[in-house]
Structure formats: C-alpha cells, structure tokens
C-alpha cells in the first residue's frame, strides 16, 4: 500500500512509518518542513534497510497515497487537516489524534464534536472516509523493530471498506486488528490512550498496550 503519515517526524508517526515500511509498504513521511521530512525518511530507510520511505511536506505527502494517517498533536489537527482537505478525495483518512488534557495527560479534553476523529470528519469534505486507529499503540515500541508488538490494533469507523483496508494494513504490521465499532467509538479509544499513559506511570512501564481475550 502507499501511505502518507502527516506528522511522520513525531513519535507515533515515526514508529508507524517504521513498521509499515518494514512490512513492505511505501510510506510518505509528511511534515510542515520538507527537509525535516526528508531527514526522517532517510533515518527510517536506514533503520528498515529499505528504500520505502520518502519525505515531503504534508500537502505533497498525500499526493500518491491511498491512506493518509494523521499523527499530530490535537492542537495541530485542525490546521493539518485544513491543509490537505481539498485534496483528500476518496483516500482513507486514519486519525490517531488524542485530545489529552494538557494539565493531566491521564485524562482527555474532548473537542465539541466528541472526539478528534469526529472533528476530523467535520473538517473534511462530506463523504470523506475517516477511520480512527492506532490510539493504544506506543510510537516508541513501534519504532523498535527488534521487538514484537503483541498489542491489538483497535479500529473504528463508519465505512466498512475503509475499516477493512486499515485492518489489513495493521495485520501486515504484525498486529491483530479488531473492529471496535462506529467512528463515535473513537472517544473511547482516546480515553484508553489517557488510561494507558496512567498505567505506564503507575506501573513504571513504557509500552502498556491493549489485548482483548475471548474474541
Ligand atoms: N506517541 C505515541 O506513542 C502516541 C500513541 C497514541 C496516540 N498518540 C497521539 O498521536 C498524535 C501524535 O503524537 P506524537 O507523540 O507523535 O506527537 P509529537 O511527536 O509531539 O508530534 C508529531 C508531529 O506533529 C507535527 N506537528 C504539526 N503541527 C504541530 C504543532 N503545531 N506543534 C507541534 N507539532 C506539530 C510535528 O511534525 P513537523 O514539525 O515535522 O511538522 C511533530 O513531529 C497525538 O495526537 C497523540 O496524542 C501518540
């Protein structure tokens, strides 16, 4: 698959890009700054021993992508999406943004739409295929290719085909993909991120993840 990661220079985006490129996907690292994107892509090509990564500005990163992952701080989500909204078309947009409470990152401060993914849908043209995923994964763990990611990948959205595409992507990266419901479920995923940050602090861990049993 051809995938753009907006904010691919950051913790989560970098880790996702590493796993995706290692799985054989072509990844366009997006940044506000083309040189920063190129530097991240070069480092990731070395890390993954591939030439699967290309660095571009966010707007240019989506040009050849079929999937667009949004991995920027919540405060930067609207600005980032507005810069690409007109060009998104039928691409699948995967929002991983979490509206953490800046005063207490073990809780969230949801936007008025209810979650960042719901806000993403509101910011994009009507009919855009928005999926929420990757909220409960650790960027640092994803970037450490010597380690297996045993956590489940929780995916939600209102477009079954788009959710299916993202699930196939997650499985190609070595994770079990779980369809956790409609896009409105993204508020739960964001709260899980905050809960995981709290668990990492309480149990002095770095990479707590979610794994469902009984499925
Ligand atoms: N880190 C994780 O493990 C993790 C896990 C689950 C969910 N999340 C969520 O995923 C999103 C990204 O997290 P992260 O930890 O990867 O964030 P981060 O490293 O702080 O930022 C990611 C990238 O966003 C870009 N960005 C765009 N506009 C920005 C602005 N106004 N201010 C600062 N940076 C801006 C920056 O790229 P350029 O400067 O190159 O444009 C930056 O490298 C967040 O919403 C977070 O809550 C993160």
mmCIF file of C-alpha atoms and ligand atoms in Angstrom:
data_model
loop_
_atom_site.group_PDB
_atom_site.id
_atom_site.type_symbol
_atom_site.label_atom_id
_atom_site.label_comp_id
_atom_site.label_asym_id
_atom_site.label_seq_id
_atom_site.Cartn_x
_atom_site.Cartn_y
_atom_site.Cartn_z
ATOM 1 C CA UNK A 1 0.000 0.000 0.000
ATOM 2 C CA UNK A 2 1.040 3.651 -0.425
ATOM 3 C CA UNK A 3 0.581 5.548 2.822
ATOM 4 C CA UNK A 4 1.136 9.156 3.911
ATOM 5 C CA UNK A 5 1.843 9.949 7.553
ATOM 6 C CA UNK A 6 1.102 13.568 8.454
ATOM 7 C CA UNK A 7 3.328 14.296 11.428
ATOM 8 C CA UNK A 8 5.545 11.371 10.412
ATOM 9 C CA UNK A 9 8.511 13.074 12.061
ATOM 10 C CA UNK A 10 6.912 12.668 15.511
ATOM 11 C CA UNK A 11 6.804 9.794 17.982
ATOM 12 C CA UNK A 12 3.760 7.905 16.782
ATOM 13 C CA UNK A 13 4.100 8.711 13.082
ATOM 14 C CA UNK A 14 7.755 7.698 13.010
ATOM 15 C CA UNK A 15 7.035 4.376 14.707
ATOM 16 C CA UNK A 16 4.092 3.610 12.423
ATOM 17 C CA UNK A 17 6.181 4.515 9.385
ATOM 18 C CA UNK A 18 8.958 2.182 10.541
ATOM 19 C CA UNK A 19 6.618 -0.801 10.902
ATOM 20 C CA UNK A 20 4.793 -0.085 7.663
ATOM 21 C CA UNK A 21 7.978 0.301 5.631
ATOM 22 C CA UNK A 22 9.444 -2.833 7.221
ATOM 23 C CA UNK A 23 6.267 -4.654 6.102
ATOM 24 C CA UNK A 24 6.946 -3.579 2.520
ATOM 25 C CA UNK A 25 4.620 -0.579 2.195
ATOM 26 C CA UNK A 26 5.692 2.681 0.564
ATOM 27 C CA UNK A 27 5.467 5.482 3.123
ATOM 28 C CA UNK A 28 5.435 9.216 2.505
ATOM 29 C CA UNK A 29 6.614 10.987 5.660
ATOM 30 C CA UNK A 30 4.756 14.292 5.963
ATOM 31 C CA UNK A 31 5.947 17.334 7.857
ATOM 32 C CA UNK A 32 5.409 21.074 7.899
ATOM 33 C CA UNK A 33 9.033 21.210 6.769
ATOM 34 C CA UNK A 34 10.212 19.207 3.734
ATOM 35 C CA UNK A 35 13.801 18.949 4.993
ATOM 36 C CA UNK A 36 12.660 17.574 8.354
ATOM 37 C CA UNK A 37 10.555 15.004 6.488
ATOM 38 C CA UNK A 38 13.488 14.020 4.262
ATOM 39 C CA UNK A 39 15.777 13.608 7.271
ATOM 40 C CA UNK A 40 13.225 11.349 8.997
ATOM 41 C CA UNK A 41 12.725 9.340 5.804
ATOM 42 C CA UNK A 42 16.492 8.868 5.410
ATOM 43 C CA UNK A 43 16.828 7.690 9.028
ATOM 44 C CA UNK A 44 13.909 5.303 8.565
ATOM 45 C CA UNK A 45 15.287 3.907 5.307
ATOM 46 C CA UNK A 46 18.437 3.071 7.232
ATOM 47 C CA UNK A 47 16.520 1.639 10.195
ATOM 48 C CA UNK A 48 14.357 -0.575 7.979
ATOM 49 C CA UNK A 49 17.091 -1.384 5.437
ATOM 50 C CA UNK A 50 14.646 -0.382 2.700
ATOM 51 C CA UNK A 51 14.127 2.480 0.296
ATOM 52 C CA UNK A 52 10.401 2.540 1.069
ATOM 53 C CA UNK A 53 10.338 5.973 2.719
ATOM 54 C CA UNK A 54 10.072 9.367 1.071
ATOM 55 C CA UNK A 55 9.971 12.699 2.924
ATOM 56 C CA UNK A 56 7.695 15.523 1.761
ATOM 57 C CA UNK A 57 5.604 18.379 3.081
ATOM 58 C CA UNK A 58 2.228 17.221 4.426
ATOM 59 C CA UNK A 59 0.391 18.570 1.375
ATOM 60 C CA UNK A 60 2.713 16.754 -1.047
ATOM 61 C CA UNK A 61 2.877 13.577 1.051
ATOM 62 C CA UNK A 62 -0.731 12.673 0.313
ATOM 63 C CA UNK A 63 -0.439 13.021 -3.478
ATOM 64 C CA UNK A 64 0.417 9.373 -4.231
ATOM 65 C CA UNK A 65 -1.075 7.851 -1.076
ATOM 66 C CA UNK A 66 -4.220 5.763 -0.789
ATOM 67 C CA UNK A 67 -4.210 6.003 3.024
ATOM 68 C CA UNK A 68 -3.491 9.197 4.991
ATOM 69 C CA UNK A 69 -2.596 8.825 8.656
ATOM 70 C CA UNK A 70 -2.944 11.892 10.884
ATOM 71 C CA UNK A 71 -0.447 11.694 13.772
ATOM 72 C CA UNK A 72 -0.085 15.230 15.094
ATOM 73 C CA UNK A 73 -0.836 16.831 18.468
ATOM 74 C CA UNK A 74 -4.558 17.551 18.937
ATOM 75 C CA UNK A 75 -3.858 21.286 18.939
ATOM 76 C CA UNK A 76 -2.366 20.955 15.438
ATOM 77 C CA UNK A 77 -5.019 18.612 13.999
ATOM 78 C CA UNK A 78 -7.342 21.240 12.502
ATOM 79 C CA UNK A 79 -4.504 23.183 10.886
ATOM 80 C CA UNK A 80 -3.004 19.969 9.485
ATOM 81 C CA UNK A 81 -6.289 18.681 8.066
ATOM 82 C CA UNK A 82 -7.290 22.017 6.562
ATOM 83 C CA UNK A 83 -4.030 21.995 4.588
ATOM 84 C CA UNK A 84 -4.965 18.718 2.864
ATOM 85 C CA UNK A 85 -8.798 18.682 2.987
ATOM 86 C CA UNK A 86 -9.411 19.771 -0.593
ATOM 87 C CA UNK A 87 -7.142 17.033 -1.954
ATOM 88 C CA UNK A 88 -8.242 14.096 0.228
ATOM 89 C CA UNK A 89 -10.979 12.798 -2.096
ATOM 90 C CA UNK A 90 -11.572 9.053 -1.725
ATOM 91 C CA UNK A 91 -8.394 8.384 0.264
ATOM 92 C CA UNK A 92 -8.885 6.686 3.621
ATOM 93 C CA UNK A 93 -8.012 9.122 6.417
ATOM 94 C CA UNK A 94 -6.872 7.428 9.623
ATOM 95 C CA UNK A 95 -6.968 9.720 12.611
ATOM 96 C CA UNK A 96 -4.768 8.780 15.564
ATOM 97 C CA UNK A 97 -5.044 12.114 17.334
ATOM 98 C CA UNK A 98 -5.823 12.207 21.040
ATOM 99 C CA UNK A 99 -7.096 15.276 22.865
ATOM 100 C CA UNK A 100 -5.114 14.757 26.048
ATOM 101 C CA UNK A 101 -5.770 17.201 28.851
ATOM 102 C CA UNK A 102 -2.566 19.306 28.920
ATOM 103 C CA UNK A 103 -2.959 19.715 32.699
ATOM 104 C CA UNK A 104 -3.323 15.959 33.265
ATOM 105 C CA UNK A 105 -2.348 13.658 30.389
ATOM 106 C CA UNK A 106 -4.023 10.723 32.095
ATOM 107 C CA UNK A 107 -7.350 12.281 31.074
ATOM 108 C CA UNK A 108 -8.791 13.785 27.901
ATOM 109 C CA UNK A 109 -10.397 17.104 26.994
ATOM 110 C CA UNK A 110 -12.545 16.121 24.002
ATOM 111 C CA UNK A 111 -13.424 18.676 21.333
ATOM 112 C CA UNK A 112 -17.068 19.684 20.990
ATOM 113 C CA UNK A 113 -17.572 17.069 18.226
ATOM 114 C CA UNK A 114 -16.944 14.369 20.876
ATOM 115 C CA UNK A 115 -13.541 13.115 19.735
ATOM 116 C CA UNK A 116 -10.665 14.100 17.486
ATOM 117 C CA UNK A 117 -11.728 11.607 14.811
ATOM 118 C CA UNK A 118 -15.254 13.050 14.780
ATOM 119 C CA UNK A 119 -13.713 16.503 14.479
ATOM 120 C CA UNK A 120 -11.575 15.222 11.588
ATOM 121 C CA UNK A 121 -14.734 14.092 9.799
ATOM 122 C CA UNK A 122 -16.290 17.505 10.386
ATOM 123 C CA UNK A 123 -13.204 19.252 8.973
ATOM 124 C CA UNK A 124 -13.083 17.133 5.807
ATOM 125 C CA UNK A 125 -15.473 17.263 2.836
ATOM 126 C CA UNK A 126 -18.768 15.412 3.242
ATOM 127 C CA UNK A 127 -18.440 11.687 2.499
ATOM 128 C CA UNK A 128 -14.744 11.522 3.438
ATOM 129 C CA UNK A 129 -13.781 8.075 4.657
ATOM 130 C CA UNK A 130 -12.432 8.615 8.176
ATOM 131 C CA UNK A 131 -11.232 5.759 10.359
ATOM 132 C CA UNK A 132 -9.829 6.056 13.888
ATOM 133 C CA UNK A 133 -6.934 3.763 14.822
ATOM 134 C CA UNK A 134 -3.521 3.427 16.481
ATOM 135 C CA UNK A 135 -4.533 5.257 19.702
ATOM 136 C CA UNK A 136 -3.472 2.443 22.001
ATOM 137 C CA UNK A 137 -0.089 1.722 20.404
ATOM 138 C CA UNK A 138 3.253 3.056 21.583
ATOM 139 C CA UNK A 139 5.207 5.016 18.979
ATOM 140 C CA UNK A 140 8.485 4.143 20.648
ATOM 141 C CA UNK A 141 7.683 0.427 20.683
ATOM 142 C CA UNK A 142 6.630 0.541 17.027
ATOM 143 C CA UNK A 143 9.966 2.161 16.154
ATOM 144 C CA UNK A 144 11.926 -0.596 17.898
ATOM 145 C CA UNK A 145 11.901 -3.206 15.164
ATOM 146 C CA UNK A 146 13.731 -5.698 17.389
ATOM 147 C CA UNK A 147 10.530 -6.006 19.459
ATOM 148 C CA UNK A 148 7.262 -7.684 18.568
ATOM 149 C CA UNK A 149 4.080 -5.638 19.063
ATOM 150 C CA UNK A 150 1.748 -8.011 20.871
ATOM 151 C CA UNK A 151 -0.987 -5.399 21.410
ATOM 152 C CA UNK A 152 -4.204 -5.442 19.400
ATOM 153 C CA UNK A 153 -4.878 -2.687 16.865
ATOM 154 C CA UNK A 154 -8.284 -1.194 17.625
ATOM 155 C CA UNK A 155 -10.021 0.246 14.578
ATOM 156 C CA UNK A 156 -13.327 2.103 14.322
ATOM 157 C CA UNK A 157 -15.221 3.920 11.596
ATOM 158 C CA UNK A 158 -18.472 4.201 9.667
ATOM 159 C CA UNK A 159 -17.168 2.916 6.304
ATOM 160 C CA UNK A 160 -16.733 -0.863 6.329
ATOM 161 C CA UNK A 161 -14.426 -0.904 3.305
ATOM 162 C CA UNK A 162 -12.157 1.774 4.775
ATOM 163 C CA UNK A 163 -12.040 -0.042 8.110
ATOM 164 C CA UNK A 164 -11.199 -3.238 6.229
ATOM 165 C CA UNK A 165 -8.312 -1.543 4.412
ATOM 166 C CA UNK A 166 -6.866 -0.229 7.685
ATOM 167 C CA UNK A 167 -7.312 -3.621 9.338
ATOM 168 C CA UNK A 168 -5.373 -5.302 6.519
ATOM 169 C CA UNK A 169 -2.637 -2.694 6.999
ATOM 170 C CA UNK A 170 -2.485 -3.391 10.762
ATOM 171 C CA UNK A 171 -2.316 -7.143 10.193
ATOM 172 C CA UNK A 172 0.519 -6.667 7.696
ATOM 173 C CA UNK A 173 2.398 -4.894 10.504
ATOM 174 C CA UNK A 174 2.054 -7.974 12.704
ATOM 175 C CA UNK A 175 -0.866 -6.923 14.883
ATOM 176 C CA UNK A 176 -4.328 -8.352 15.342
ATOM 177 C CA UNK A 177 -6.846 -5.812 14.052
ATOM 178 C CA UNK A 178 -10.135 -5.518 15.934
ATOM 179 C CA UNK A 179 -13.169 -3.662 14.608
ATOM 180 C CA UNK A 180 -14.409 -1.880 17.723
ATOM 181 C CA UNK A 181 -17.401 -0.214 16.067
ATOM 182 C CA UNK A 182 -18.518 3.089 14.520
ATOM 183 C CA UNK A 183 -16.447 6.255 14.399
ATOM 184 C CA UNK A 184 -18.186 7.532 17.545
ATOM 185 C CA UNK A 185 -16.275 4.786 19.406
ATOM 186 C CA UNK A 186 -13.147 6.895 18.878
ATOM 187 C CA UNK A 187 -13.935 8.785 22.096
ATOM 188 C CA UNK A 188 -13.369 5.508 23.967
ATOM 189 C CA UNK A 189 -10.086 4.936 22.104
ATOM 190 C CA UNK A 190 -8.875 8.393 23.120
ATOM 191 C CA UNK A 191 -9.775 7.704 26.729
ATOM 192 C CA UNK A 192 -7.867 4.420 26.503
ATOM 193 C CA UNK A 193 -4.742 6.362 25.460
ATOM 194 C CA UNK A 194 -5.059 8.519 28.570
ATOM 195 C CA UNK A 195 -5.634 5.413 30.672
ATOM 196 C CA UNK A 196 -2.553 3.731 29.167
ATOM 197 C CA UNK A 197 -0.417 6.792 29.987
ATOM 198 C CA UNK A 198 -1.675 6.480 33.577
ATOM 199 C CA UNK A 199 -0.858 2.756 33.640
ATOM 200 C CA UNK A 200 2.645 3.384 32.277
ATOM 201 C CA UNK A 201 3.206 5.887 35.086
ATOM 202 C CA UNK A 202 1.629 3.795 37.862
ATOM 203 C CA UNK A 203 3.374 0.537 36.935
ATOM 204 C CA UNK A 204 6.595 2.234 35.732
ATOM 205 C CA UNK A 205 6.276 0.797 32.242
ATOM 206 C CA UNK A 206 6.841 2.299 28.814
ATOM 207 C CA UNK A 207 4.686 0.289 26.444
ATOM 208 C CA UNK A 208 1.419 -0.830 28.055
ATOM 209 C CA UNK A 209 -0.990 -1.953 25.334
ATOM 210 C CA UNK A 210 -4.470 -3.401 24.916
ATOM 211 C CA UNK A 211 -5.123 -7.054 24.177
ATOM 212 C CA UNK A 212 -8.674 -8.447 24.129
ATOM 213 C CA UNK A 213 -9.324 -12.038 25.114
ATOM 214 C CA UNK A 214 -12.236 -14.217 24.088
ATOM 215 C CA UNK A 215 -12.509 -12.936 20.529
HETATM 216 N N1 LIG B 1 3.350 8.988 20.878
HETATM 217 C C1 LIG B 1 2.567 7.935 20.980
HETATM 218 O O1 LIG B 1 3.041 6.823 21.252
HETATM 219 C C2 LIG B 1 1.078 8.075 20.748
HETATM 220 C C3 LIG B 1 0.251 6.976 20.987
HETATM 221 C C4 LIG B 1 -1.092 7.097 20.729
HETATM 222 C C5 LIG B 1 -1.618 8.290 20.249
HETATM 223 N N2 LIG B 1 -0.804 9.348 20.057
HETATM 224 C C6 LIG B 1 -1.379 10.590 19.514
HETATM 225 O O2 LIG B 1 -0.824 10.767 18.227
HETATM 226 C C7 LIG B 1 -0.607 12.153 17.978
HETATM 227 C C8 LIG B 1 0.867 12.362 17.693
HETATM 228 O O3 LIG B 1 1.586 12.044 18.856
HETATM 229 P P1 LIG B 1 3.152 12.187 18.921
HETATM 230 O O4 LIG B 1 3.575 11.767 20.253
HETATM 231 O O5 LIG B 1 3.743 11.531 17.731
HETATM 232 O O6 LIG B 1 3.292 13.777 18.777
HETATM 233 P P2 LIG B 1 4.590 14.669 18.535
HETATM 234 O O7 LIG B 1 5.782 13.794 18.372
HETATM 235 O O8 LIG B 1 4.583 15.728 19.570
HETATM 236 O O9 LIG B 1 4.215 15.409 17.161
HETATM 237 C C9 LIG B 1 4.052 14.739 15.947
HETATM 238 C C10 LIG B 1 4.347 15.687 14.810
HETATM 239 O O10 LIG B 1 3.294 16.611 14.644
HETATM 240 C C11 LIG B 1 3.794 17.685 13.846
HETATM 241 N N3 LIG B 1 3.126 18.969 14.160
HETATM 242 C C12 LIG B 1 2.272 19.580 13.320
HETATM 243 N N4 LIG B 1 1.824 20.711 13.824
HETATM 244 C C13 LIG B 1 2.401 20.871 15.026
HETATM 245 C C14 LIG B 1 2.319 21.884 16.012
HETATM 246 N N5 LIG B 1 1.545 22.961 15.848
HETATM 247 N N6 LIG B 1 3.024 21.712 17.116
HETATM 248 C C15 LIG B 1 3.822 20.653 17.257
HETATM 249 N N7 LIG B 1 3.950 19.652 16.334
HETATM 250 C C16 LIG B 1 3.224 19.767 15.214
HETATM 251 C C17 LIG B 1 5.301 17.729 14.075
HETATM 252 O O11 LIG B 1 5.872 17.456 12.820
HETATM 253 P P3 LIG B 1 6.602 18.603 11.969
HETATM 254 O O12 LIG B 1 7.178 19.586 12.939
HETATM 255 O O13 LIG B 1 7.631 17.807 11.236
HETATM 256 O O14 LIG B 1 5.530 19.165 11.112
HETATM 257 C C18 LIG B 1 5.571 16.555 15.013
HETATM 258 O O15 LIG B 1 6.739 15.836 14.694
HETATM 259 C C19 LIG B 1 -1.073 12.914 19.217
HETATM 260 O O16 LIG B 1 -2.373 13.374 18.998
HETATM 261 C C20 LIG B 1 -1.010 11.855 20.289
HETATM 262 O O17 LIG B 1 -1.906 12.103 21.352
HETATM 263 C C21 LIG B 1 0.539 9.270 20.291
#
